[in-house]
Every structure is written in C-alpha cells, then in structure tokens.
Coordinates of C-alpha atoms and ligand atoms in Angstrom, one line a residue:
M1138 CA 126.8 124.7 68.3
I1139 CA 126.1 123.6 71.9
P1140 CA 122.8 125.3 73.4
I1141 CA 122.4 125.6 76.8
L1142 CA 119.1 123.5 76.5
D1143 CA 118.2 121.5 73.8
S1144 CA 114.5 120.5 74.3
K1145 CA 114.1 119.1 70.9
R1146 CA 116.0 116.0 72.2
Q1147 CA 113.5 115.4 74.8
Y1148 CA 110.4 115.7 72.3
A1149 CA 112.0 113.4 69.9
K1150 CA 111.6 110.7 72.5
I1151 CA 108.8 111.2 74.0
G1152 CA 106.8 113.4 71.2
K1153 CA 104.6 110.3 70.1
E1154 CA 102.8 110.2 73.8
I1155 CA 102.5 113.6 74.1
E1156 CA 100.9 114.3 70.4
K1157 CA 98.3 111.3 71.7
E1158 CA 97.7 112.9 74.8
V1159 CA 97.1 116.5 73.2
I1160 CA 94.9 115.6 70.4
E1161 CA 92.7 113.7 72.9
V1162 CA 92.3 116.9 74.9
L1163 CA 91.5 118.6 71.7
A1164 CA 88.5 116.5 70.8
S1165 CA 87.1 116.0 74.2
G1166 CA 86.0 119.6 74.4
S1167 CA 87.2 120.1 78.0
Y1168 CA 90.0 122.8 78.3
I1169 CA 89.9 124.4 81.7
L1170 CA 90.0 122.7 84.9
G1171 CA 89.2 119.0 83.3
K1172 CA 90.5 115.6 84.4
H1173 CA 93.9 116.1 83.7
N1174 CA 94.5 119.1 85.8
K1175 CA 92.6 117.1 88.5
A1176 CA 94.8 114.1 88.0
L1177 CA 98.1 115.8 87.6
Q1178 CA 97.3 117.8 90.7
S1179 CA 97.2 114.5 93.0
E1180 CA 100.2 113.1 90.9
F1181 CA 102.1 116.1 91.7
S1182 CA 101.2 116.3 95.5
N1183 CA 102.1 112.5 95.8
F1184 CA 105.4 113.3 94.1
V1185 CA 106.5 116.2 96.3
G1186 CA 104.8 114.5 99.4
T1187 CA 102.1 117.1 100.3
K1188 CA 98.6 116.9 100.8
Y1189 CA 97.5 119.2 98.2
S1190 CA 98.7 121.0 95.1
V1191 CA 96.7 123.8 92.8
G1192 CA 97.3 123.9 89.0
L1193 CA 98.2 128.0 88.0
N1194 CA 99.0 129.6 85.1
S1195 CA 102.6 130.1 85.9
G1196 CA 105.4 129.9 88.9
T1197 CA 104.9 133.9 89.3
D1198 CA 101.3 133.1 90.0
A1199 CA 102.2 130.8 92.4
L1200 CA 104.4 133.0 94.4
H1201 CA 101.7 136.1 94.0
L1202 CA 98.9 133.7 95.2
A1203 CA 100.6 132.1 98.1
L1204 CA 101.3 135.4 99.8
R1205 CA 97.6 136.4 99.1
A1206 CA 96.3 133.5 100.5
L1207 CA 98.8 133.9 103.8
D1208 CA 96.9 137.4 104.1
I1209 CA 100.3 139.3 103.2
G1210 CA 100.1 142.4 101.6
R1211 CA 100.2 146.7 102.3
G1212 CA 102.6 147.4 105.1
D1213 CA 104.5 143.7 105.9
E1214 CA 107.8 143.2 104.9
V1215 CA 108.9 139.6 103.4
I1216 CA 112.5 138.5 103.7
T1217 CA 114.1 136.7 100.5
T1218 CA 117.4 136.5 98.4
A1219 CA 118.4 139.0 95.7
F1220 CA 120.3 136.4 94.0
T1221 CA 117.3 135.2 91.8
F1222 CA 114.8 135.6 89.0
V1223 CA 113.0 138.8 89.1
A1224 CA 109.6 137.0 90.1
T1225 CA 110.6 136.0 93.2
A1226 CA 110.3 139.6 94.6
S1227 CA 107.5 140.8 92.1
A1228 CA 105.6 138.5 93.4
I1229 CA 106.0 140.2 96.9
G1230 CA 105.5 143.7 95.2
L1231 CA 102.3 142.4 93.3
A1232 CA 101.1 141.4 96.6
G1233 CA 101.4 144.6 98.0
A1234 CA 104.7 144.0 100.5
T1235 CA 108.0 145.4 100.3
P1236 CA 111.0 142.8 99.6
V1237 CA 113.8 143.0 102.2
F1238 CA 116.9 141.0 100.7
V1239 CA 119.5 139.0 102.8
D1240 CA 122.7 137.9 101.2
I1241 CA 123.7 134.5 100.2
N1242 CA 126.1 131.5 101.2
P1243 CA 128.0 131.4 98.2
D1244 CA 129.1 127.6 98.2
T1245 CA 125.2 127.4 97.2
F1246 CA 124.1 130.3 96.2
T1247 CA 121.3 130.2 98.5
I1248 CA 120.0 132.6 100.8
D1249 CA 122.6 132.8 104.3
A1250 CA 120.0 131.7 106.7
N1251 CA 122.4 132.8 109.3
K1252 CA 121.9 136.2 107.9
I1253 CA 118.2 135.8 108.3
E1254 CA 117.4 137.0 111.9
A1255 CA 119.2 140.2 111.5
A1256 CA 116.9 141.6 108.8
I1257 CA 113.6 140.7 110.8
T1258 CA 111.9 143.8 111.9
P1259 CA 108.5 144.2 113.3
K1260 CA 106.6 144.2 109.9
T1261 CA 108.3 141.0 108.7
K1262 CA 105.6 138.2 107.8
A1263 CA 107.5 136.1 105.6
I1264 CA 110.4 134.2 104.1
I1265 CA 111.1 133.1 100.4
P1266 CA 114.1 131.0 100.2
V1267 CA 114.9 130.2 97.2
H1268 CA 115.9 126.8 95.7
L1269 CA 118.5 128.0 93.2
Y1270 CA 119.7 126.4 90.3
G1271 CA 118.4 123.2 91.8
Q1272 CA 119.9 123.5 95.0
A1273 CA 118.0 123.1 98.2
A1274 CA 118.4 125.9 100.7
E1275 CA 119.1 125.4 104.5
M1276 CA 115.2 124.4 104.8
D1277 CA 116.0 123.4 108.7
K1278 CA 117.8 126.5 109.9
I1279 CA 115.1 128.5 107.9
M1280 CA 111.9 126.5 109.3
D1281 CA 113.6 126.9 112.7
I1282 CA 113.7 130.7 112.4
A1283 CA 110.2 131.1 111.0
K1284 CA 109.0 128.8 114.1
R1285 CA 110.5 131.2 116.7
H1286 CA 109.5 134.6 115.3
N1287 CA 106.2 133.4 113.9
L1288 CA 106.8 133.9 110.3
K1289 CA 105.8 132.3 107.1
V1290 CA 107.2 130.4 104.7
V1291 CA 106.9 130.2 101.0
E1292 CA 109.3 128.3 98.9
D1293 CA 110.4 129.2 95.4
C1294 CA 111.1 125.7 94.1
A1295 CA 110.6 127.1 90.3
Q1296 CA 114.3 125.9 89.6
A1297 CA 113.8 122.7 91.9
I1298 CA 111.7 120.0 91.3
G1299 CA 112.6 116.7 93.0
A1300 CA 115.5 118.5 95.0
E1301 CA 115.8 117.3 98.5
Y1302 CA 117.1 118.4 101.7
D1303 CA 117.6 116.1 104.5
G1304 CA 115.7 113.4 102.2
Q1305 CA 112.9 115.6 102.1
K1306 CA 111.4 117.2 98.6
V1307 CA 111.6 121.4 98.3
G1308 CA 108.2 122.5 98.1
S1309 CA 107.2 119.9 101.4
F1310 CA 108.9 122.0 104.2
G1311 CA 107.2 125.5 104.1
D1312 CA 103.4 126.9 104.2
F1313 CA 103.6 126.7 100.4
G1314 CA 105.6 125.3 98.0
C1315 CA 105.8 127.1 94.4
F1316 CA 106.9 125.4 91.1
S1317 CA 106.9 126.5 87.1
F1318 CA 106.4 124.7 84.4
Y1319 CA 108.0 127.4 82.3
P1320 CA 109.6 125.5 79.0
T1321 CA 113.2 125.6 80.3
K1322 CA 112.5 124.5 83.9
N1323 CA 113.6 120.8 84.9
L1324 CA 109.7 119.8 84.3
G1325 CA 108.7 122.0 81.4
G1326 CA 105.5 122.3 79.7
M1327 CA 104.9 123.7 75.9
G1328 CA 103.7 127.0 77.4
D1329 CA 103.3 128.9 80.8
G1330 CA 102.3 126.8 83.8
G1331 CA 102.6 126.6 87.5
M1332 CA 101.6 124.6 90.4
I1333 CA 101.2 125.3 94.3
T1334 CA 101.8 122.8 97.2
C1335 CA 100.6 123.1 100.7
N1336 CA 99.3 120.8 103.5
D1337 CA 96.7 123.2 105.1
E1338 CA 93.3 122.6 103.8
N1339 CA 92.4 125.9 104.3
L1340 CA 95.1 127.6 102.8
Y1341 CA 94.6 124.9 99.9
N1342 CA 90.8 126.2 99.4
R1343 CA 92.0 129.9 99.6
V1344 CA 94.1 129.3 96.8
L1345 CA 91.3 127.4 94.7
A1346 CA 89.3 130.4 95.3
L1347 CA 92.0 133.0 94.4
R1348 CA 93.0 131.3 91.2
N1349 CA 89.2 131.2 90.0
H1350 CA 88.2 135.1 90.7
G1351 CA 88.2 135.0 94.1
G1352 CA 85.4 132.6 94.9
A1353 CA 84.7 128.7 95.1
I1354 CA 81.2 128.7 93.7
R1355 CA 80.9 129.9 90.0
Y1356 CA 79.5 134.2 89.9
Y1357 CA 79.6 134.1 93.7
H1358 CA 83.0 136.3 94.6
D1359 CA 84.7 136.9 98.3
E1360 CA 87.3 138.6 97.6
L1361 CA 89.8 140.0 94.9
G1362 CA 91.1 137.2 93.0
V1363 CA 92.9 136.3 89.5
N1364 CA 92.2 134.1 86.5
S1365 CA 94.9 131.8 86.9
R1366 CA 94.3 128.2 85.9
L1367 CA 96.7 125.6 84.5
D1368 CA 94.7 124.5 81.1
E1369 CA 94.0 121.3 80.2
I1370 CA 96.5 120.9 77.4
Q1371 CA 99.5 121.8 79.2
A1372 CA 98.2 119.4 82.1
A1373 CA 98.2 116.5 79.5
I1374 CA 101.6 117.4 78.2
L1375 CA 102.9 117.4 82.1
R1376 CA 101.4 114.3 83.0
V1377 CA 103.3 112.4 80.3
K1378 CA 106.7 114.0 81.6
M1379 CA 106.4 113.7 85.1
P1380 CA 107.1 110.1 85.1
Y1381 CA 110.2 110.9 83.7
I1382 CA 111.3 113.5 86.3
N1383 CA 113.4 111.4 88.3
E1384 CA 115.5 109.9 85.8
W1385 CA 115.8 113.0 84.2
N1386 CA 117.0 114.7 87.3
E1387 CA 119.4 112.0 87.7
K1388 CA 121.1 112.3 84.5
R1389 CA 121.5 115.9 85.0
R1390 CA 123.2 115.0 88.1
E1391 CA 125.6 112.6 86.2
N1392 CA 126.3 115.1 83.8
A1393 CA 127.1 117.6 86.5
Y1394 CA 129.6 115.4 88.0
R1395 CA 130.9 114.7 84.9
Y1396 CA 131.8 118.3 84.1
N1397 CA 133.1 118.4 88.1
E1398 CA 135.6 115.8 86.8
M1399 CA 136.6 117.4 83.4
F1400 CA 137.2 120.7 85.6
A1401 CA 139.3 119.0 88.0
K1402 CA 142.5 120.2 86.8
Y1403 CA 141.6 123.7 86.4
P1404 CA 141.6 125.4 90.0
E1405 CA 140.8 128.8 88.4
I1406 CA 137.5 127.8 87.7
L1407 CA 134.9 127.2 90.7
T1408 CA 132.8 124.4 90.1
P1409 CA 129.4 124.4 91.9
Q1410 CA 129.2 122.6 95.6
E1411 CA 126.7 120.4 96.9
A1412 CA 125.6 120.7 100.4
D1413 CA 126.0 117.0 101.9
N1414 CA 122.4 116.5 103.0
T1415 CA 120.6 118.0 99.8
Y1416 CA 119.8 116.2 96.3
C1417 CA 120.4 118.8 93.8
V1418 CA 118.5 118.6 90.5
Y1419 CA 120.9 120.7 88.6
H1420 CA 118.5 123.0 86.9
Q1421 CA 121.9 124.9 85.8
Y1422 CA 125.2 123.9 86.1
T1423 CA 127.2 127.1 87.4
I1424 CA 130.8 127.9 87.6
R1425 CA 132.4 130.8 88.7
I1426 CA 135.5 132.5 86.9
E1427 CA 137.4 135.8 86.7
N1428 CA 136.8 137.8 83.4
R1429 CA 133.1 136.2 83.5
D1430 CA 132.0 138.8 80.5
E1431 CA 134.9 138.4 78.1
V1432 CA 134.6 134.8 78.5
H1433 CA 130.7 134.6 78.3
K1434 CA 131.0 136.7 75.1
L1435 CA 134.1 134.3 73.6
L1436 CA 131.9 131.4 74.1
Q1437 CA 129.3 132.8 72.4
E1438 CA 131.3 133.4 69.6
N1439 CA 132.1 130.0 69.7
G1440 CA 128.9 128.5 69.4
I1441 CA 128.5 127.4 73.1
G1442 CA 125.3 128.2 74.8
A1443 CA 126.4 129.6 78.0
M1444 CA 124.5 131.9 79.9
I1445 CA 124.3 134.3 82.9
Y1446 CA 122.0 134.0 85.4
Y1447 CA 121.4 136.7 86.6
P1448 CA 123.7 139.8 85.7
V1449 CA 122.0 142.5 88.0
P1450 CA 121.3 141.1 91.4
L1451 CA 117.2 142.0 92.6
H1452 CA 118.5 145.2 95.1
L1453 CA 120.2 146.9 92.3
Q1454 CA 117.5 146.6 89.7
K1455 CA 115.9 149.9 88.8
L1456 CA 112.4 148.4 89.6
H1457 CA 113.5 148.5 93.1
K1458 CA 115.1 151.7 93.3
S1459 CA 112.5 153.3 96.0
L1460 CA 114.0 150.5 98.4
G1461 CA 117.1 152.6 98.7
Y1462 CA 119.3 149.6 98.4
K1463 CA 123.0 150.9 97.1
E1464 CA 126.0 149.0 96.1
G1465 CA 127.9 147.2 98.7
D1466 CA 124.6 146.2 100.7
L1467 CA 124.9 142.5 99.7
P1468 CA 128.7 141.8 99.0
L1469 CA 128.5 138.2 98.7
T1470 CA 125.5 138.5 96.2
E1471 CA 127.2 141.3 94.0
K1472 CA 130.4 139.3 93.9
D1473 CA 128.8 136.3 92.6
T1474 CA 126.6 138.3 90.2
K1475 CA 129.8 139.4 88.5
M1476 CA 131.4 135.7 88.3
V1477 CA 128.9 133.4 87.7
M1478 CA 128.2 131.6 84.2
S1479 CA 126.0 128.6 83.4
L1480 CA 127.2 126.2 81.0
P1481 CA 124.9 123.9 78.9
M1482 CA 122.8 121.3 80.9
F1483 CA 120.3 119.2 80.1
P1484 CA 119.6 115.2 80.6
E1485 CA 120.5 114.4 76.8
I1486 CA 123.8 116.3 76.6
T1487 CA 126.7 113.6 75.7
P1488 CA 130.1 113.5 77.4
E1489 CA 131.6 114.7 73.8
E1490 CA 129.7 117.9 74.2
Q1491 CA 130.7 118.1 77.4
Q1492 CA 134.1 118.0 76.8
T1493 CA 133.7 120.4 73.9
V1494 CA 132.0 123.1 76.5
V1495 CA 134.9 122.4 79.0
D1496 CA 137.7 122.9 76.3
M1497 CA 136.5 125.8 75.1
V1498 CA 136.1 127.5 78.7
V1499 CA 139.5 126.8 79.3
K1500 CA 141.0 128.0 76.1
C1501 CA 138.4 131.1 76.4
L1502 CA 139.6 132.2 79.9
N1503 CA 143.3 131.9 78.6
M1504 CA 142.6 134.0 75.6
T1505 CA 141.0 136.6 78.1
K1506 CA 144.3 136.2 80.4
Q1507 CA 146.5 136.8 77.5
A1508 CA 144.9 140.0 76.1
V1509 CA 145.5 141.9 79.7
Ligands
LIG807 C1 111.0 130.5 86.6 C2 111.1 131.1 87.8 C3 109.9 131.9 88.6 C4 108.8 132.3 87.8 O1 108.1 131.3 87.3 P1 107.2 131.8 85.5 O2 106.5 130.0 85.3 O3 108.0 132.0 84.7 O4 106.2 132.3 86.2 C5 110.3 132.1 89.6 N1 111.3 132.1 90.3 C6 112.6 131.6 89.8 C7 113.7 131.2 90.7 C8 112.1 130.9 88.7 O5 113.5 130.6 88.1

C-alpha cells in the first residue's frame, strides 16, 4: 500500500517538537491572535518576500477576503482557470462577483496568459492565476496584462508555497497572495488554516479588519466582516514546520525527477513539464495517460494511492450552471481533465516505493490496452 501522501512519516520526525509547542500553547491560556500568529506572519512575509502577511482560517477565506479588500463584488467579473480546486471560483462567488474561465496551457496546467486578453470586458476587475500542482503561472505576462488593463491580481498559491517564477516567490507578484495550510498542502497544519500576503499597507489593514468582523477596534464595526483568524495551536505547529519547507520542497523535486527518469522509457506516459524559468514545488506529481479511468481504478485495487485532481473542470460543475458554459468551451482544460492522474508524492517517499508505483502504472496501462 503506497498512499498519495503519508503525513505520519513527517510526524515521526518532528512530532516531539510539535508536541512541546502545542502543550505550551495549551498552558498559556492564549488561543486566538497571540504571539505565535504574530511571529508566523512575520516569518511568512520574510519567506515569501512581502511586507505583510495575515493569518486566516483557510485558503478559501484568503481568496475571498482578498477580493473583498479590493472592493470586488456584485456586477464584477474575475478571470481565472477552470482547472483548479473549486475554492478558487467559490471565493469569487462568495464575494458576489462572477468567474470567467480561460483555457490552460496544457504543458504547465496553468492559465494560458495568451488567452486572457480576449476574456476581458468592461466588467473585468481582476485575474486569479492558480499555481497548480506547485507550478508557477506565467506571472510576467499576467502582471503585464493587469497593468495595461488596470486589473488587480490575486494569486492562488494554495499548492505552491516556495514556488518561484523568474527567481521570485509566488505570492509576491500580485496585489495579494493566498495560501492554504490544509493538512495535505506542502506546508500543512493539523487542521484548517490560511495566510494572505501583500505589500500595500492599506490593503493589509483592510484584511486585518475583514478577518475580525470588519473593525480594527474591538466592538466597533466599519463594514461587513467575517471571523477568520489562524488559531494559536495551528500557528505554533506551522512555526515548527516553516524551517523545513525548503528541504521538503527540494525532496519533492528530487522525487519528481526520479519519477521522470523511471517513466522515460514509456513515451505513452506523459510526465509533467517544468518551465525553464520556474521553481516547481511538486505539490502533486501529475502524469497524463490514455484510458485514465480504468488505469486509476486498477491502481487503487492494487494499493497505489493515485488520485484525480480534478475530475470535472469548474465551468462544467453544476454549481456554475447559471454561467452558461457548455462542453467544448475550454477544450484543453477538458482534454487534460480526462487524462490527468496524480501519483504518490511526498518528501519521505522512497525510491523503491516510486519504482513500485511506476511498475504498477505501466502494468495497469498495459492491462487496459489488452482488454480493448
Ligand atoms: C486547497 C486549495 C484552496 C483552498 O484552501 P483551503 O485552505 O482548503 O480553504 C484553494 N485553491 C487551491 C488551488 C487549493 O488547492
């Protein structure tokens, strides 16, 4: 049995450190907006390379509050990709705005920057690029388009902490960077959590208020806000993990290159591409194959934790029925949705386990071919 992610191996290494910090928080009596939240915010800003960070309940809230802080809402359109987790688009909907989906570059799975301008209308207010699977979107082109059309940029960095484009970390390009600490992410908490990054002091203050019922001063409320704060236990756990993130990302990259080598003799299995000017952190290692659904089923039956991220693109979800998209509108997104499959990937996976995964993928693919 080789799972897609085995969090217990990480815990076996750093569990003692985590337990010590958590017990200290429990005894301290300070559980919300205490010293760990504050310290993590500044450590996070230092890491990403922004002036400010704000700890939140989730990555979804980070995206939602970023749009709220930019005054994006009813009647506004936000351009994004349909090849992502639902939260990217639901944040747009929660803010009251309308998502507009643009097709992907199939080599990188990220939004095709060359197709963004055709989707811009007088109602367009922002672009949300998603650094999917840990690969940075084309931030130079996206920032250039945003500047020329006076649009805001909110980066969905949920899968991409530490990823870089042209040597610069994601989350430091746009007006906001939005991160998730969901346990499966490269920097995962032990519960929900998220972080917003930005460089503008006014936007920073606005998010501080929005996460705390819309007021900077307790019991004085200037606008409609939410309760979305990163709790002290999560912040303490994340502070233990932060110093390891570069090492863990490096291990993921080594593992990805090892998979690439192992798959090299099988040209019918398409391995993920990494653009030259990016530092990909391989939140997922995602291949593309024919007969994907059958292969996936066989792998699961044989104890290989392969996963499909994501089986239905967002423009074809029932949730977005009222937007009026139909099959064929985003052909490259739809094609990849039918072919992608993510394989077990985490820093601690062994080369032997990787070889087992590769052998099983090849075997299962051959089985589906013989069955036809
Ligand atoms: C995980 C994820 C989110 C949402 O983060 P949560 O912390 O689970 O709310 C948003 N976008 C993408 C691409 C994600 O992978």
